Amino acid sequence: MPGNSTEERKLAAIMFTDIVGYTALSQRNETLALELLEEHRRLLRPIFPKHQGTEIKTMGDGFLVQFNSALAAARCAIEIQKILFSRNASEPKERKIQIRIGIHVGDVVQREGDVLGDGVNIASRLQPLAEPGGICISVDVARQIRHNLEASVVTVGQAELKNVEMPLEVCRIVLPWETLGKAEGGRKNAETKTSVRPSPAWPLAGVGAIVLLAVGLGWWLVRQRGGSTVITNTVPVATSSAVPGRITSLAVRPFDDYASDTNNAYLSDGMTEALCAALGNIGALTVPGRSSVMRYKNSPKSIPEMAKELKVDAIVEGSVQRAGSRMKITVQLIDGVRDRHLWATNYDRDLSDFFTVQSEVARAVANEIQVRLTPEDQSRLTRARSVNPEAQEAYLKGRYQWNKRTEEGFRRAIEHFQQAIAKEPTYALAYAGLGDCYSWFPNYGGGPRDEWMPRARAAATKALELDPNFAEPHATLANVKLYFDSDLPGAKFEFDRAIELNPRYASAHQWYGWYWMIKGKLKEALAEKKRALELDPLSPIISVEVGLLHYFLHEYDRAIEILQQTIAMDRNFPRSHLFLARALQQIGRHDEAIAELKLWHTLSETSTANSAELGYAYALAGRRAEAEGILASLKDPGGIALVYTGLGNKDQALTWLEKRYQGKGDFFSFALLRVSPQYDSLRSDPRFDALAKKVGLEK
């Protein structure tokens, strides 16, 4: 009733699901039927909200779900069938879970938590028309999704549905693993009172398919004007494997976590990171690093969109589902251009085998795309070993927290790595994780370097005692030698060794760039940063540092271009705005630079009242009073020197720099100052060279 506040009429997309053969299975084996029903619900329920779907109710072995758009419903249905297809790949026949899905968009009435109306009735009648493992949709849905859905849509024919007055044009979504021949068929006479009449368009489609197969093309587009037939997208011809030699690059899409416990994200993220590393160890493959692919976690972007942005041929995706100490891992290899499944498998293992599985997956993928593994590749992939499950879990939690790059994240990561070592004292990965935390914690509010760097050295050294061929601890030791010991030859040795052991280790190349910057060799530094960006192309921090090196080289236009591209990728990354402001200052775009600095402070949650960077910007812009106002509030000698430099008072700037740099041991920050265009006006003064010698830098 219109006056009833609990009733609302709206347009919505409705999805019905139903397990194929569930009634018969219940009669044969009720225990197995109930077990599979619960697993099916655990798998499907997390998928609905990812596509803004609302579960209205369950009906026996099926779901009724409401969506705000036909496209969201279709994408949800495709993801469901992908997950089940991958799950079923390694299951015996009696344990396979196949469902039929029907979708319609129409007028519904929401009443006290339920939905009613013709839209619901038609969706329920479409569901039995789907093939087992398939998706049947109305022509209304097809019209709304045809230009935006990544998968293909084909017409089945007209159906006379029970309790529906007029015949309805019925379509189906072609799933990536289906052949063209199957795509042209349809499940007919699925229900006693339902009949399906072929659409007039089918003779044309059939002829087209024959021609298509004869010439070996992979696509078919059915087009008909003036009729009711849906204009379809492309229909790929499925193949069992990739074309030999074709796939030379791939990326790992962040794995889904289908556990009922929402605190298990560290497992799916850990598998994503582990597979990036394992596949990256294969010399013949180009694999973007973790920072680049994690941007696609929970992203609505399609497989082809991700592949295009990362410039890769294929995508590896999958899921992790944990039950106690066991985990079920599903992995799929998908053609990045055609969004076509090439290979899929499942692993049902103990948690202690986590890293063994990622090595097996890497080998399986290499075999599928016919990439030859060199002896070096084989050696890297055989290093994984089973460990104590509790130690394994603690390590994965530690890496999950480390990747947050926050003070709290580092503290929790240290706790988890220490727990892992307590459970398994010979766990080299956990010591390496500790070394990473200790070496970077001072940069995130952890306290003085004097406290943490000796710990970093000890942890990295222990990791190498346990596994001398482990690249990451060598890079950690290099950072200790570079920033704490002022040992440039020792740092270079460790960086070279890390890159020798793992040439694809993006962070080693990134950090090695700072070594060359300290040496005053900016072109060598830029080369290392660019190599890191090739390995991890969407990493904001690496991209920002490439822009910064161009700034140091006085290549301001190029620096601005790169930094603006980085901001387009991630507007909320603070350092992008800081370094962009610095480059803008040097070409006289002062108002823009000041705006970027204010945004940097907003994103960093810091005050502009005592910002030396902002004081310097005001000075360059001729806003002397504002610059002097900030100068009066500053206490840090380095910040005071920067503002005096902007005001053109070289004598005061150098006086305060001498107060800032009292002796050796802090040469990294002075090395930055030595190449920064902000201090160009001071470098001709003999006192500047004297400061460089005092902190231990070569001229």
XYZ file of C-alpha atoms in Angstrom:
699
model
C 0.000 0.000 0.000
C 1.328 3.458 -0.846
C 0.707 4.748 2.629
C 2.568 1.924 4.332
C 6.035 3.126 5.446
C 7.356 -0.453 5.304
C 6.649 -0.779 1.567
C 8.690 0.729 -1.273
C 8.420 0.253 -5.033
C 11.640 0.535 -7.073
C 13.529 -0.710 -10.089
C 16.094 -3.362 -9.159
C 18.110 -6.252 -10.547
C 17.169 -9.601 -9.026
C 19.360 -12.708 -8.998
C 18.235 -16.247 -8.176
C 20.680 -19.123 -7.635
C 20.073 -22.849 -7.264
C 22.401 -25.836 -6.754
C 22.162 -28.363 -9.590
C 21.032 -31.817 -8.444
C 20.822 -30.912 -4.762
C 17.504 -32.711 -4.108
C 18.788 -35.955 -5.613
C 22.039 -35.701 -3.647
C 20.106 -35.136 -0.410
C 18.251 -38.377 -0.977
C 21.465 -40.301 -1.692
C 23.777 -38.772 0.916
C 22.210 -36.204 3.217
C 25.438 -35.600 5.181
C 27.436 -34.736 2.064
C 24.589 -32.594 0.726
C 24.488 -30.493 3.892
C 28.289 -30.166 3.916
C 28.342 -28.909 0.314
C 25.406 -26.583 0.990
C 27.297 -24.894 3.831
C 30.488 -24.622 1.756
C 28.459 -23.108 -1.098
C 27.046 -20.489 1.279
C 30.493 -19.673 2.681
C 31.817 -19.159 -0.830
C 28.949 -17.053 -2.166
C 28.065 -14.773 0.730
C 31.303 -12.707 0.713
C 30.879 -12.092 -3.035
C 27.454 -10.384 -2.855
C 28.548 -7.228 -0.951
C 31.604 -6.821 -3.201
C 29.124 -5.977 -5.955
C 26.739 -3.996 -3.724
C 24.351 -6.926 -3.588
C 21.894 -7.444 -0.736
C 20.999 -10.984 0.279
C 17.219 -10.996 0.703
C 16.851 -14.597 1.773
C 17.869 -18.196 1.204
C 15.395 -20.643 -0.245
C 16.525 -24.179 0.394
C 19.717 -24.505 -1.627
C 19.430 -21.122 -3.384
C 19.764 -17.391 -2.822
C 17.583 -14.422 -3.678
C 19.815 -11.334 -4.018
C 18.966 -7.747 -4.963
C 21.283 -5.304 -6.775
C 21.073 -1.644 -7.681
C 22.081 -2.298 -11.291
C 21.992 -5.068 -13.872
C 25.742 -4.679 -14.444
C 26.543 -5.258 -10.768
C 24.353 -8.381 -10.736
C 25.990 -9.746 -13.894
C 29.516 -9.154 -12.590
C 28.611 -10.802 -9.300
C 27.190 -13.838 -11.130
C 30.345 -14.165 -13.248
C 32.592 -14.028 -10.174
C 30.474 -16.697 -8.476
C 30.750 -19.049 -11.428
C 34.497 -18.372 -11.743
C 35.051 -19.289 -8.100
C 33.023 -22.481 -8.388
C 34.631 -23.422 -11.704
C 38.078 -23.159 -10.134
C 36.970 -25.013 -7.012
C 35.519 -27.869 -9.046
C 38.672 -28.323 -11.140
C 40.284 -30.616 -8.569
C 37.190 -32.051 -6.883
C 35.788 -35.543 -7.550
C 32.455 -35.678 -9.331
C 30.384 -36.255 -6.196
C 31.853 -33.164 -4.506
C 31.440 -30.679 -7.345
C 29.160 -27.713 -6.689
C 27.368 -26.416 -9.766
C 24.707 -23.746 -9.666
C 22.335 -22.130 -12.113
C 21.836 -18.372 -11.981
C 18.978 -16.283 -13.360
C 18.930 -12.456 -13.500
C 16.195 -10.003 -14.421
C 15.811 -6.269 -13.957
C 12.366 -4.890 -13.305
C 9.846 -3.366 -10.942
C 9.850 -4.827 -7.410
C 8.137 -4.048 -4.129
C 10.219 -4.044 -0.939
C 8.112 -5.004 2.042
C 9.404 -5.788 5.531
C 12.755 -7.154 4.370
C 11.374 -9.124 1.411
C 10.993 -8.285 -2.292
C 7.958 -9.117 -4.416
C 6.611 -8.423 -7.888
C 7.055 -9.353 -11.557
C 10.801 -8.619 -11.429
C 11.236 -11.336 -8.819
C 8.911 -13.790 -10.565
C 10.688 -13.498 -13.922
C 14.155 -13.900 -12.375
C 12.982 -17.061 -10.615
C 11.712 -18.468 -13.940
C 14.945 -17.645 -15.770
C 17.174 -19.473 -13.303
C 16.094 -23.037 -14.356
C 16.840 -22.175 -18.000
C 20.562 -21.742 -17.287
C 23.064 -24.473 -18.024
C 24.654 -26.095 -14.969
C 27.375 -23.613 -14.065
C 25.771 -21.001 -16.318
C 24.000 -17.629 -16.158
C 20.667 -16.929 -17.859
C 19.450 -13.324 -18.192
C 16.495 -11.466 -19.631
C 16.809 -9.271 -22.699
C 16.269 -6.241 -20.438
C 19.405 -7.129 -18.492
C 21.319 -7.784 -21.710
C 20.483 -4.366 -23.132
C 21.772 -2.645 -19.994
C 25.071 -4.524 -19.741
C 26.079 -5.175 -23.338
C 28.472 -2.211 -23.697
C 30.051 -2.466 -20.246
C 30.330 -6.155 -19.388
C 33.705 -7.762 -20.013
C 32.127 -11.119 -20.881
C 29.965 -11.878 -23.919
C 26.179 -12.110 -24.194
C 24.342 -14.294 -26.718
C 20.666 -14.846 -27.459
C 19.111 -18.236 -26.658
C 15.607 -17.574 -27.988
C 12.107 -16.717 -26.782
C 10.737 -18.464 -23.714
C 7.166 -18.899 -22.479
C 7.585 -18.615 -18.737
C 5.128 -19.897 -16.185
C 2.771 -17.170 -14.909
C 4.250 -14.647 -17.398
C 1.759 -13.523 -20.070
C 4.075 -12.649 -22.982
C 7.005 -14.694 -24.342
C 10.325 -13.325 -23.123
C 13.586 -13.038 -25.078
C 16.176 -15.052 -23.140
C 19.959 -14.526 -23.253
C 22.940 -16.024 -21.576
C 26.359 -14.791 -20.457
C 29.229 -16.674 -22.083
C 31.775 -17.563 -19.424
C 35.501 -17.435 -20.273
C 36.111 -21.191 -20.262
C 33.156 -22.068 -22.504
C 33.671 -22.995 -26.142
C 32.016 -21.135 -28.993
C 29.887 -24.165 -29.804
C 28.459 -24.231 -26.318
C 27.941 -20.487 -26.407
C 25.614 -20.899 -29.359
C 23.477 -23.456 -27.615
C 21.135 -23.080 -24.726
C 19.501 -25.197 -22.111
C 16.039 -25.902 -23.443
C 12.885 -27.281 -21.897
C 14.409 -26.945 -18.451
C 11.010 -26.829 -16.786
C 7.868 -28.733 -17.681
C 5.812 -25.610 -18.413
C 8.600 -23.723 -20.151
C 9.433 -23.829 -23.837
C 12.179 -22.005 -25.676
C 11.801 -21.018 -29.325
C 14.978 -20.226 -31.250
C 15.413 -16.581 -32.142
C 15.372 -15.680 -35.841
C 18.928 -14.477 -35.442
C 20.385 -17.953 -34.854
C 20.800 -19.112 -38.481
C 22.984 -16.038 -39.071
C 24.985 -16.690 -35.915
C 25.493 -20.327 -36.869
C 26.815 -19.465 -40.322
C 29.050 -16.835 -38.778
C 30.440 -19.374 -36.346
C 31.340 -21.788 -39.134
C 33.108 -19.049 -41.054
C 34.805 -17.933 -37.865
C 36.195 -21.352 -37.054
C 37.238 -21.929 -40.653
C 39.480 -18.876 -40.724
C 40.719 -19.427 -37.179
C 39.530 -16.130 -35.727
C 38.884 -15.808 -32.003
C 35.946 -13.463 -32.045
C 32.353 -13.360 -33.288
C 29.973 -10.442 -33.136
C 26.283 -11.048 -33.729
C 24.551 -7.889 -34.940
C 20.939 -7.514 -35.968
C 19.080 -4.280 -36.544
C 15.391 -3.747 -36.121
C 14.730 -6.966 -34.208
C 14.776 -7.989 -30.567
C 18.076 -9.823 -30.722
C 20.762 -8.552 -28.355
C 23.850 -6.993 -29.859
C 26.555 -9.155 -28.342
C 30.078 -8.420 -27.303
C 32.908 -10.615 -28.519
C 32.743 -14.374 -27.948
C 36.191 -15.896 -27.408
C 37.097 -19.358 -28.631
C 38.408 -21.186 -25.584
C 41.780 -22.881 -25.763
C 43.434 -25.232 -23.312
C 46.664 -23.322 -22.992
C 48.454 -20.185 -24.008
C 50.141 -19.883 -27.361
C 53.738 -21.101 -26.853
C 56.109 -18.228 -26.243
C 53.369 -15.649 -26.257
C 53.131 -14.936 -22.528
C 56.306 -13.285 -21.324
C 54.790 -11.079 -18.640
C 52.089 -11.548 -16.057
C 50.778 -9.986 -12.865
C 49.190 -11.412 -9.734
C 45.764 -9.979 -8.942
C 45.286 -9.685 -5.154
C 43.864 -12.969 -3.934
C 40.388 -13.094 -2.427
C 39.823 -14.345 1.097
C 36.704 -16.479 1.445
C 37.166 -17.411 5.075
C 34.316 -16.644 7.453
C 36.818 -14.889 9.737
C 37.358 -11.367 8.419
C 40.730 -11.180 10.201
C 42.343 -13.550 7.700
C 43.288 -10.890 5.119
C 46.943 -11.538 5.955
C 46.607 -14.958 4.270
C 45.275 -13.688 0.951
C 47.668 -10.711 0.941
C 50.520 -13.019 1.909
C 49.774 -15.368 -0.974
C 49.647 -12.405 -3.363
C 53.054 -11.176 -2.195
C 54.562 -14.671 -2.168
C 53.423 -15.398 -5.727
C 54.740 -12.048 -6.952
C 58.115 -13.007 -5.509
C 58.066 -16.613 -6.753
C 56.989 -15.772 -10.300
C 59.403 -12.847 -10.315
C 62.199 -15.342 -9.678
C 61.624 -16.830 -13.140
C 64.129 -15.067 -15.359
C 62.072 -15.294 -18.571
C 59.036 -13.579 -17.024
C 58.368 -9.926 -16.258
C 56.261 -9.703 -13.093
C 55.221 -6.383 -11.480
C 55.926 -6.174 -7.762
C 53.580 -6.212 -4.816
C 53.135 -2.438 -4.556
C 51.786 -2.285 -8.106
C 49.319 -5.160 -7.893
C 47.931 -4.422 -4.422
C 46.346 -1.298 -5.893
C 43.841 -3.686 -7.491
C 42.641 -5.180 -4.214
C 38.828 -4.899 -4.195
C 39.079 -2.970 -7.468
C 36.132 -3.190 -9.895
C 38.551 -3.059 -12.824
C 38.375 -5.959 -15.249
C 41.181 -8.374 -16.080
C 41.854 -6.670 -19.451
C 41.983 -3.242 -17.763
C 44.501 -4.457 -15.185
C 46.598 -6.194 -17.841
C 46.645 -3.066 -20.012
C 47.631 -0.759 -17.144
C 50.434 -3.069 -16.002
C 51.492 -3.902 -19.587
C 51.307 -7.680 -19.044
C 50.048 -10.562 -21.165
C 48.258 -12.540 -18.454
C 46.885 -12.366 -14.935
C 47.115 -14.913 -12.113
C 44.223 -14.671 -9.674
C 42.705 -16.867 -7.013
C 41.468 -17.195 -3.480
C 42.473 -18.526 -0.080
C 40.004 -20.183 2.258
C 41.137 -21.289 5.702
C 39.556 -23.877 7.955
C 41.524 -24.487 11.156
C 45.092 -25.401 10.251
C 44.105 -26.255 6.678
C 43.826 -23.929 3.717
C 42.249 -24.325 0.298
C 43.943 -22.256 -2.393
C 42.439 -21.731 -5.830
C 44.664 -20.398 -8.631
C 43.721 -19.400 -12.172
C 45.726 -18.148 -15.147
C 43.781 -15.773 -17.395
C 44.597 -14.310 -20.792
C 44.928 -10.579 -20.121
C 43.607 -9.482 -23.512
C 40.687 -11.857 -24.023
C 39.796 -12.403 -20.345
C 39.927 -16.117 -21.118
C 40.767 -18.858 -18.618
C 43.877 -20.777 -19.615
C 44.485 -22.938 -16.570
C 43.121 -23.501 -13.068
C 43.943 -25.703 -10.105
C 43.287 -26.103 -6.379
C 45.523 -26.921 -3.437
C 44.227 -28.312 -0.153
C 47.169 -28.082 2.229
C 48.314 -27.486 5.762
C 49.161 -23.898 6.642
C 52.790 -24.947 7.138
C 53.040 -25.572 3.361
C 52.161 -21.962 2.484
C 55.436 -21.107 0.730
C 55.806 -24.566 -0.764
C 52.506 -23.996 -2.574
C 53.635 -20.698 -4.085
C 56.710 -22.413 -5.533
C 54.531 -25.173 -6.982
C 52.200 -22.601 -8.521
C 55.124 -20.762 -10.098
C 56.380 -23.997 -11.661
C 52.905 -24.932 -12.881
C 52.372 -21.536 -14.502
C 55.796 -21.703 -16.167
C 54.948 -25.138 -17.518
C 51.542 -23.991 -18.785
C 52.956 -21.054 -20.745
C 55.980 -23.122 -21.809
C 58.662 -21.036 -20.127
C 61.926 -22.893 -19.574
C 63.230 -22.720 -16.022
C 66.978 -22.191 -15.794
C 69.023 -23.896 -13.057
C 69.057 -20.541 -11.242
C 65.266 -20.349 -11.458
C 64.966 -23.902 -10.149
C 67.293 -23.120 -7.266
C 65.254 -20.096 -6.182
C 62.002 -22.045 -6.375
C 63.265 -25.007 -4.338
C 64.296 -22.927 -1.310
C 60.782 -22.900 0.166
C 60.259 -25.336 3.043
C 57.490 -26.286 5.424
C 57.612 -24.646 8.840
C 55.703 -24.757 12.100
C 52.114 -23.666 11.238
C 51.963 -21.194 14.134
C 55.300 -19.676 13.083
C 54.059 -19.474 9.490
C 50.890 -17.688 10.577
C 52.812 -15.243 12.787
C 55.188 -14.441 9.914
C 52.322 -13.725 7.498
C 50.687 -11.457 10.071
C 54.011 -9.674 10.473
C 54.351 -9.005 6.746
C 50.744 -7.826 6.621
C 51.452 -5.252 9.338
C 54.844 -4.255 7.867
C 53.190 -3.375 4.571
C 50.987 -0.788 6.301
C 54.077 1.442 6.781
C 52.719 3.060 9.953
C 54.192 3.352 13.431
C 51.561 1.012 14.864
C 52.003 -1.361 11.936
C 55.739 -1.620 12.558
C 55.245 -2.274 16.274
C 52.758 -5.063 15.628
C 54.919 -6.510 12.834
C 57.901 -6.727 15.211
C 55.739 -8.586 17.728
C 54.550 -11.086 15.107
C 58.058 -11.746 13.741
C 59.323 -12.305 17.282
C 56.472 -14.771 17.877
C 57.408 -16.624 14.685
C 61.029 -16.922 15.822
C 59.930 -18.153 19.247
C 57.959 -20.946 17.541
C 60.717 -21.764 15.034
C 64.178 -20.388 15.951
C 65.678 -21.301 12.541
C 63.077 -19.376 10.529
C 65.220 -17.157 8.247
C 62.239 -15.277 6.768
C 61.142 -14.109 10.211
C 64.639 -12.765 11.011
C 64.644 -10.973 7.665
C 61.281 -9.440 8.516
C 62.642 -8.234 11.836
C 65.625 -6.695 10.083
C 63.338 -4.819 7.690
C 61.252 -3.466 10.571
C 64.217 -2.384 12.661
C 65.925 -0.598 9.773
C 62.874 1.445 8.691
C 61.077 1.966 12.008
C 63.034 5.173 12.825
C 61.580 6.781 9.681
C 58.041 6.199 10.993
C 58.252 7.542 14.527
C 59.994 4.559 16.066
C 62.753 6.512 17.765
C 66.463 7.209 17.207
C 68.499 5.204 14.693
C 71.045 4.441 17.402
C 68.441 2.243 19.068
C 67.189 0.326 16.041
C 70.045 -0.012 13.563
C 72.162 -2.387 15.700
C 69.077 -4.591 16.042
C 68.568 -4.491 12.279
C 72.173 -5.587 11.755
C 71.800 -8.489 14.198
C 68.540 -9.727 12.672
C 69.800 -9.521 9.076
C 73.072 -11.241 10.018
C 71.158 -14.076 11.685
C 68.929 -14.485 8.626
C 72.014 -14.852 6.428
C 73.557 -17.368 8.815
C 70.444 -19.484 8.318
C 70.214 -18.856 4.553
C 73.194 -17.100 2.909
C 71.451 -16.972 -0.481
C 68.608 -14.811 0.760
C 68.600 -11.420 -1.038
C 66.466 -9.382 1.376
C 68.810 -9.483 4.430
C 71.710 -8.356 2.222
C 69.683 -5.269 1.262
C 68.861 -4.650 4.924
C 72.553 -4.876 5.843
C 73.331 -2.464 3.015
C 70.947 0.085 4.528
C 72.537 -0.323 7.962
C 75.984 0.258 6.500
C 74.775 3.202 4.431
C 72.735 5.135 6.994
C 74.253 4.070 10.314
C 77.842 2.973 9.751
C 78.667 5.519 6.996
C 80.370 2.557 5.320
C 79.886 3.240 1.606
C 82.078 0.361 0.282
C 80.327 -2.093 2.615
C 76.906 -0.836 1.530
C 77.794 -1.226 -2.138
C 78.984 -4.794 -1.573
C 75.718 -5.766 0.120
C 73.533 -4.075 -2.518
C 75.456 -5.809 -5.307
C 75.074 -9.163 -3.560
C 71.329 -8.675 -3.020
C 70.786 -7.849 -6.706
C 73.014 -10.746 -7.797
C 70.843 -13.143 -5.763
C 67.567 -11.608 -6.930
C 67.849 -9.256 -9.941
C 64.067 -8.655 -9.769
C 64.130 -7.318 -6.193
C 62.687 -3.845 -6.819
C 63.431 -2.484 -3.340
C 67.126 -3.341 -3.649
C 67.370 -1.278 -6.849
C 65.328 1.514 -5.263
C 67.572 1.718 -2.178
C 70.732 1.307 -4.237
C 69.748 4.550 -5.949
C 70.239 6.372 -2.639
C 73.778 4.993 -2.423
C 74.606 6.553 -5.787
C 72.915 9.797 -4.758
C 75.144 9.999 -1.654
C 78.122 9.417 -3.935
C 76.952 12.399 -5.989
C 76.356 10.240 -9.088
C 72.813 11.286 -9.939
C 72.572 9.586 -13.342
C 73.543 6.242 -11.814
C 71.016 6.874 -9.047
C 68.297 7.596 -11.605
C 69.135 4.417 -13.529
C 68.618 2.288 -10.390
C 65.355 4.053 -9.540
C 64.086 3.522 -13.089
C 64.981 -0.170 -12.920
C 63.010 -0.425 -9.680
C 60.043 1.249 -11.380
C 60.228 -1.202 -14.290
C 59.919 -4.024 -11.767
C 57.146 -2.357 -9.742
C 55.536 0.100 -12.191
C 52.651 1.354 -10.039
C 54.569 1.806 -6.787
C 53.909 5.384 -5.611
C 57.091 5.677 -3.569
C 59.360 4.470 -6.395
C 57.604 6.685 -8.926
C 57.984 9.682 -6.607
C 61.693 8.980 -6.190
C 62.183 8.827 -9.966
C 60.569 12.268 -10.155
C 62.789 13.477 -7.316
C 65.947 12.388 -9.151
C 64.888 14.363 -12.215
C 64.388 17.330 -9.872
C 67.902 16.875 -8.473
C 69.173 16.847 -12.069
C 67.394 20.190 -12.653
C 65.076 18.503 -15.182
C 62.030 20.234 -13.754
C 59.524 19.676 -16.559
C 60.200 15.926 -16.535
C 60.011 15.833 -12.736
C 56.647 17.635 -12.790
C 55.306 15.264 -15.444
C 56.249 12.149 -13.454
C 54.984 13.522 -10.140
C 51.658 14.537 -11.674
C 51.326 11.014 -13.100
C 51.982 9.614 -9.629
C 49.288 11.854 -8.152
C 46.879 10.650 -10.841
C 47.540 7.088 -9.633
C 47.194 7.929 -5.936
C 46.182 11.446 -4.956
C 46.504 10.629 -1.258
C 50.227 9.830 -1.296
C 51.710 12.831 0.591
C 55.268 12.886 -0.762
C 54.038 13.312 -4.343
C 52.673 16.732 -3.424
C 55.802 17.777 -1.495
C 58.190 16.982 -4.326
C 55.854 18.423 -6.957
C 55.819 21.674 -4.977
C 59.618 21.776 -4.971
C 59.780 21.332 -8.742
C 57.084 23.950 -9.350
C 59.033 26.463 -7.242
C 62.050 26.204 -9.481
C 60.119 27.309 -12.586
C 58.332 30.174 -10.849
C 54.885 28.585 -10.386
C 54.762 29.698 -6.767
C 51.003 29.766 -6.149
C 50.663 26.180 -7.368
C 53.637 25.139 -5.247
C 52.116 26.671 -2.107
C 48.798 24.898 -2.804
C 50.613 21.560 -3.162
C 52.492 22.127 0.101
C 49.257 22.811 1.968
C 47.779 19.620 0.529
C 50.923 17.761 1.622
C 50.377 18.970 5.196
C 46.706 17.982 5.079
C 47.479 14.458 3.892
C 50.361 14.126 6.374
C 48.156 15.486 9.191
C 50.826 18.059 10.130
C 50.554 21.774 10.853
C 51.462 24.484 8.357
C 52.253 26.931 11.179
C 55.841 25.732 11.603
C 56.494 24.390 8.101
C 59.992 25.250 6.881
C 59.000 24.089 3.382
C 56.083 26.522 3.357
C 58.270 29.307 4.770
C 60.763 28.737 1.958
C 57.925 28.781 -0.610
C 56.558 32.058 0.764
C 60.050 33.569 0.584
C 60.478 32.598 -3.087
C 56.992 33.949 -3.864
C 57.903 37.343 -2.398
C 55.586 36.914 0.591
C 58.328 37.920 3.003
C 56.143 38.695 6.015
C 54.567 35.226 5.935
C 57.985 33.598 5.521
C 59.391 35.531 8.481
C 56.337 34.637 10.546
C 57.043 30.934 10.047
C 60.765 31.499 10.614
C 60.049 32.946 14.091
C 58.259 29.717 15.092
C 60.973 27.293 13.952
C 63.370 25.531 16.316
C 65.084 23.020 14.009
C 68.364 24.491 12.701
C 67.919 22.769 9.326
C 64.457 24.275 8.843
C 65.693 27.734 9.839
C 68.542 27.435 7.319
C 66.067 26.530 4.543
C 63.886 29.611 5.133
C 66.937 31.902 5.291
C 68.054 30.390 1.980
C 64.687 31.294 0.438
C 64.973 34.834 1.837
C 68.424 35.201 0.206
C 70.337 35.515 3.491
C 73.246 33.183 2.714
C 75.268 34.064 5.804
C 72.461 33.161 8.209
C 71.613 30.047 6.182
C 75.169 28.714 6.439
C 75.419 29.657 10.129
C 72.358 27.566 10.905
C 73.548 24.696 8.703
C 76.788 24.630 10.737
C 74.656 24.311 13.889
C 72.669 21.505 12.245
C 75.708 19.471 11.161
C 78.110 19.202 14.077
C 80.055 16.137 12.975
C 80.118 12.839 11.092
C 77.280 10.334 11.035
C 74.448 12.356 9.510
C 75.670 12.503 5.971
C 72.511 11.176 4.297
C 70.464 14.313 4.971
C 73.438 16.500 4.004
C 73.852 14.455 0.808
C 70.243 15.315 -0.076
C 70.946 18.978 0.712
C 74.079 18.869 -1.434
C 72.123 17.926 -4.599
C 68.868 19.784 -3.908
C 68.228 22.846 -6.103
C 66.914 24.593 -2.981
C 70.544 25.126 -1.892
C 72.099 25.972 -5.258
C 72.886 29.506 -4.062
C 75.060 28.229 -1.181
C 77.333 25.759 -2.951
C 79.893 28.282 -4.134
C 80.639 29.319 -0.548
C 83.752 27.626 0.985
C 81.815 27.017 4.204
C 79.511 24.625 2.296
C 82.454 22.449 1.211
C 83.781 22.553 4.764
C 80.464 21.191 6.029
C 80.580 18.337 3.512
C 84.005 17.307 4.792
C 82.832 17.585 8.399
C 79.988 15.088 7.872
C 82.290 12.725 5.962
C 81.198 13.281 2.372
C 83.563 13.339 -0.558
C 83.578 16.518 -2.567
